PDB file of C-alpha atoms in Angstrom:
ATOM      1  CA  MET O 853       0.135   0.185  -0.245  1.00  0.00           C
ATOM      2  CA  ASP O 854       1.374   3.530  -0.894  1.00  0.00           C
ATOM      3  CA  THR O 855       1.297   6.511   1.176  1.00  0.00           C
ATOM      4  CA  ALA O 856      -1.472   8.463  -0.620  1.00  0.00           C
ATOM      5  CA  THR O 857      -3.610   5.068  -0.103  1.00  0.00           C
ATOM      6  CA  LEU O 858      -3.058   4.781   3.425  1.00  0.00           C
ATOM      7  CA  GLN O 859      -3.603   8.744   3.983  1.00  0.00           C
ATOM      8  CA  GLN O 860      -6.742   7.923   2.409  1.00  0.00           C
ATOM      9  CA  LEU O 861      -7.716   5.337   5.077  1.00  0.00           C
ATOM     10  CA  LEU O 862      -6.893   7.491   7.862  1.00  0.00           C
ATOM     11  CA  GLU O 863      -9.043  10.584   6.367  1.00  0.00           C
ATOM     12  CA  PRO O 864     -12.529   9.312   7.900  1.00  0.00           C
ATOM     13  CA  LEU O 865     -11.015   7.915  11.127  1.00  0.00           C
ATOM     14  CA  PHE O 866      -9.661  10.011  14.319  1.00  0.00           C
ATOM     15  CA  PRO O 867      -5.934  10.721  12.811  1.00  0.00           C
ATOM     16  CA  GLY O 868      -7.627  12.213   9.823  1.00  0.00           C
ATOM     17  CA  LEU O 869      -9.622  14.525  12.312  1.00  0.00           C
ATOM     18  CA  MET O 870      -6.480  15.244  14.335  1.00  0.00           C
ATOM     19  CA  GLY O 871      -4.994  16.278  10.729  1.00  0.00           C
ATOM     20  CA  LEU O 872      -2.035  13.842  10.516  1.00  0.00           C
ATOM     21  CA  GLU O 873      -0.393  14.088   7.468  1.00  0.00           C
ATOM     22  CA  LEU O 874       1.679  10.798   6.618  1.00  0.00           C
ATOM     23  CA  THR O 875       5.035  12.102   4.431  1.00  0.00           C
ATOM     24  CA  ALA O 876       7.061   8.836   4.024  1.00  0.00           C
ATOM     25  CA  THR O 877       5.691   5.156   4.648  1.00  0.00           C
ATOM     26  CA  SER O 878       8.020   2.002   4.252  1.00  0.00           C
ATOM     27  CA  PRO O 879       7.453  -1.698   6.325  1.00  0.00           C
ATOM     28  CA  GLU O 880      10.838  -0.200   8.157  1.00  0.00           C
ATOM     29  CA  ARG O 881      10.140   3.562   8.646  1.00  0.00           C
ATOM     30  CA  VAL O 882       6.924   5.700   8.918  1.00  0.00           C
ATOM     31  CA  GLN O 883       6.970   9.594   8.711  1.00  0.00           C
ATOM     32  CA  ALA O 884       4.070  12.543   9.601  1.00  0.00           C
ATOM     33  CA  THR O 885       3.505  15.822  10.371  1.00  0.00           C
ATOM     34  CA  LEU O 886       0.563  17.348  12.209  1.00  0.00           C
ATOM     35  CA  ARG O 887      -0.258  21.156  12.712  1.00  0.00           C
ATOM     36  CA  VAL O 888      -0.727  22.198  16.218  1.00  0.00           C
ATOM     37  CA  ARG O 889      -4.358  23.452  16.506  1.00  0.00           C
ATOM     38  CA  PRO O 890      -5.618  25.195  19.700  1.00  0.00           C
ATOM     39  CA  ASP O 891      -8.082  22.294  19.883  1.00  0.00           C
ATOM     40  CA  LEU O 892      -5.287  19.604  20.124  1.00  0.00           C
ATOM     41  CA  CYS O 893      -3.713  21.712  23.195  1.00  0.00           C
ATOM     42  CA  THR O 894      -3.970  22.363  26.939  1.00  0.00           C
ATOM     43  CA  ALA O 895      -4.990  25.613  28.331  1.00  0.00           C
ATOM     44  CA  GLY O 896      -1.633  26.986  28.010  1.00  0.00           C
ATOM     45  CA  GLY O 897      -1.318  26.501  24.033  1.00  0.00           C
ATOM     46  CA  ILE O 898       0.824  23.343  23.950  1.00  0.00           C
ATOM     47  CA  LEU O 899      -0.134  20.301  22.425  1.00  0.00           C
ATOM     48  CA  HIS O 900      -1.971  17.821  24.829  1.00  0.00           C
ATOM     49  CA  GLY O 901       0.117  14.927  25.661  1.00  0.00           C
ATOM     50  CA  GLY O 902      -2.787  12.760  24.462  1.00  0.00           C
ATOM     51  CA  ALA O 903      -2.233  14.145  20.702  1.00  0.00           C
ATOM     52  CA  TYR O 904       1.354  13.255  21.073  1.00  0.00           C
ATOM     53  CA  MET O 905       0.451   9.494  21.727  1.00  0.00           C
ATOM     54  CA  ALA O 906      -2.238   9.273  19.480  1.00  0.00           C
ATOM     55  CA  PHE O 907      -0.106  10.594  16.932  1.00  0.00           C
ATOM     56  CA  ALA O 908       2.704   7.854  17.502  1.00  0.00           C
ATOM     57  CA  ASP O 909       0.129   5.336  17.751  1.00  0.00           C
ATOM     58  CA  THR O 910      -0.751   5.811  14.483  1.00  0.00           C
ATOM     59  CA  LEU O 911       2.432   5.832  12.884  1.00  0.00           C
ATOM     60  CA  GLY O 912       3.058   2.521  14.735  1.00  0.00           C
ATOM     61  CA  ALA O 913      -0.152   1.015  13.624  1.00  0.00           C
ATOM     62  CA  VAL O 914       0.452   2.312   9.914  1.00  0.00           C
ATOM     63  CA  GLY O 915       3.992   0.690  10.048  1.00  0.00           C
ATOM     64  CA  THR O 916       2.496  -2.989  11.536  1.00  0.00           C
ATOM     65  CA  VAL O 917      -0.041  -2.715   8.397  1.00  0.00           C
ATOM     66  CA  LEU O 918       2.522  -2.633   6.105  1.00  0.00           C
ATOM     67  CA  ASN O 919       3.926  -5.894   7.704  1.00  0.00           C
ATOM     68  CA  LEU O 920       0.705  -7.760   7.739  1.00  0.00           C
ATOM     69  CA  GLY O 921       0.127 -10.609   5.614  1.00  0.00           C
ATOM     70  CA  PRO O 922      -3.308 -11.557   4.170  1.00  0.00           C
ATOM     71  CA  GLY O 923      -6.327 -11.446   6.555  1.00  0.00           C
ATOM     72  CA  GLN O 924      -3.995 -10.292   9.143  1.00  0.00           C
ATOM     73  CA  THR O 925      -4.820  -7.195  11.575  1.00  0.00           C
ATOM     74  CA  THR O 926      -3.118  -5.255  14.823  1.00  0.00           C
ATOM     75  CA  THR O 927      -3.949  -3.433  17.673  1.00  0.00           C
ATOM     76  CA  THR O 928      -1.952  -1.664  20.278  1.00  0.00           C
ATOM     77  CA  THR O 929      -1.159  -3.602  23.190  1.00  0.00           C
ATOM     78  CA  ASP O 930       1.139  -1.534  25.373  1.00  0.00           C
ATOM     79  CA  SER O 931       2.367   1.868  24.738  1.00  0.00           C
ATOM     80  CA  SER O 932       5.257   3.988  26.850  1.00  0.00           C
ATOM     81  CA  THR O 933       5.311   7.490  26.369  1.00  0.00           C
ATOM     82  CA  LYS O 934       8.148   9.924  27.407  1.00  0.00           C
ATOM     83  CA  PHE O 935       7.531  13.865  27.444  1.00  0.00           C
ATOM     84  CA  ILE O 936      10.620  15.809  26.715  1.00  0.00           C
ATOM     85  CA  GLY O 937       9.360  19.098  25.321  1.00  0.00           C
ATOM     86  CA  SER O 938       6.652  20.792  24.010  1.00  0.00           C
ATOM     87  CA  ALA O 939       5.302  22.326  20.572  1.00  0.00           C
ATOM     88  CA  ARG O 940       2.867  25.227  20.625  1.00  0.00           C
ATOM     89  CA  ALA O 941      -0.106  26.248  18.956  1.00  0.00           C
ATOM     90  CA  GLY O 942       0.285  27.231  15.298  1.00  0.00           C
ATOM     91  CA  THR O 943       3.787  25.026  14.974  1.00  0.00           C
ATOM     92  CA  LEU O 944       4.196  22.168  13.101  1.00  0.00           C
ATOM     93  CA  VAL O 945       5.334  18.699  14.860  1.00  0.00           C
ATOM     94  CA  ARG O 946       7.064  15.849  12.824  1.00  0.00           C
ATOM     95  CA  GLY O 947       7.107  12.103  13.773  1.00  0.00           C
ATOM     96  CA  ASP O 948       9.760   9.660  12.839  1.00  0.00           C
ATOM     97  CA  CYS O 949       8.708   5.923  13.679  1.00  0.00           C
ATOM     98  CA  VAL O 950      11.164   3.185  13.350  1.00  0.00           C
ATOM     99  CA  ALA O 951      10.191  -0.544  13.733  1.00  0.00           C
ATOM    100  CA  LEU O 952      12.597  -2.021  16.481  1.00  0.00           C
ATOM    101  CA  HIS O 953      11.066  -5.340  16.008  1.00  0.00           C
ATOM    102  CA  ARG O 954       8.872  -7.235  13.214  1.00  0.00           C
ATOM    103  CA  GLY O 955       7.893 -10.330  14.356  1.00  0.00           C
ATOM    104  CA  ARG O 956       5.321 -12.592  13.486  1.00  0.00           C
ATOM    105  CA  THR O 957       2.804 -12.258  16.341  1.00  0.00           C
ATOM    106  CA  THR O 958       4.439  -8.634  17.802  1.00  0.00           C
ATOM    107  CA  GLN O 959       5.840  -5.667  16.459  1.00  0.00           C
ATOM    108  CA  VAL O 960       7.513  -2.917  18.075  1.00  0.00           C
ATOM    109  CA  TRP O 961       7.866   0.614  17.182  1.00  0.00           C
ATOM    110  CA  GLN O 962       9.682   3.886  18.442  1.00  0.00           C
ATOM    111  CA  THR O 963       8.257   7.174  17.624  1.00  0.00           C
ATOM    112  CA  SER O 964      10.253   9.940  17.823  1.00  0.00           C
ATOM    113  CA  VAL O 965       8.194  13.415  17.614  1.00  0.00           C
ATOM    114  CA  PHE O 966       9.930  17.120  17.060  1.00  0.00           C
ATOM    115  CA  ALA O 967       8.730  20.720  17.214  1.00  0.00           C
ATOM    116  CA  GLU O 968       9.115  22.505  14.008  1.00  0.00           C
ATOM    117  CA  ASP O 969      12.157  23.801  15.397  1.00  0.00           C
ATOM    118  CA  GLY O 970      14.027  20.595  15.555  1.00  0.00           C
ATOM    119  CA  ARG O 971      13.922  19.856  19.081  1.00  0.00           C
ATOM    120  CA  LEU O 972      12.411  16.732  20.682  1.00  0.00           C
ATOM    121  CA  CYS O 973       9.048  16.731  22.444  1.00  0.00           C
ATOM    122  CA  ALA O 974       8.288  13.085  22.797  1.00  0.00           C
ATOM    123  CA  VAL O 975       9.639   9.520  22.469  1.00  0.00           C
ATOM    124  CA  VAL O 976       6.982   6.686  22.271  1.00  0.00           C
ATOM    125  CA  THR O 977       7.453   3.046  21.805  1.00  0.00           C
ATOM    126  CA  GLN O 978       4.733   0.718  21.580  1.00  0.00           C
ATOM    127  CA  THR O 979       3.912  -2.725  20.985  1.00  0.00           C
ATOM    128  CA  GLN O 980       1.713  -3.936  18.289  1.00  0.00           C
ATOM    129  CA  LEU O 981       0.039  -7.231  18.343  1.00  0.00           C
ATOM    130  CA  VAL O 982      -0.626  -9.046  15.168  1.00  0.00           C
ATOM    131  CA  MET O 983      -3.868 -11.177  14.897  1.00  0.00           C
ATOM    132  CA  GLY O 984      -5.778 -13.008  12.395  1.00  0.00           C
ATOM    133  CA  ALA O 985      -4.969 -15.446   9.447  1.00  0.00           C
ATOM    134  CA  ARG O 986      -1.438 -16.635   8.637  1.00  0.00           C
ATOM    135  CA  PRO O 987      -0.358 -18.114   5.389  1.00  0.00           C
ATOM    136  CA  ALA O 988      -1.291 -21.804   5.545  1.00  0.00           C
ATOM    137  CA  ALA O 989       1.072 -24.453   5.937  1.00  0.00           C
ATOM    138  CA  ALA O 990       1.925 -26.978   2.933  1.00  0.00           C
ATOM    139  CA  PRO O 991      -0.295 -29.946   2.862  1.00  0.00           C
ATOM    140  CA  PRO O 992       1.457 -33.042   3.507  1.00  0.00           C
ATOM    141  CA  ALA O 993       3.041 -34.968   0.502  1.00  0.00           C
ATOM    142  CA  ASP O 994       1.143 -37.650  -0.835  1.00  0.00           C
ATOM    143  CA  THR O 995       2.843 -41.157  -0.546  1.00  0.00           C
TER     144      THR O 995
END
């Protein structure tokens, strides 16, 4: 699936509502941007912690989807966020998500979220469970 197709899938969902824009996608790395709108901020005008987490969670999920086989789906089972800096309303944040582990039943992704000026704002590490159909084993040979 290419980046444009993935973006179309996200548009009617929560990530689309947030304004997430995928910029590059591959089975090993996903990159995106998010405009820090006032409705995504705290009363202090900085990006809400939950918005960071939702942004990063989407990138890890997209990366996992790019690695799924036919009939497989994914869900987040664990997520850990370290808040390091902040991003103000009206600016753009950039997410860079890389695969740390791409196994048969789980995948682990780490997203670094950067402010417009390049400062690191958050690091999110998540585990995605891979569920559903797996390729069928070859039938035993007839003897």
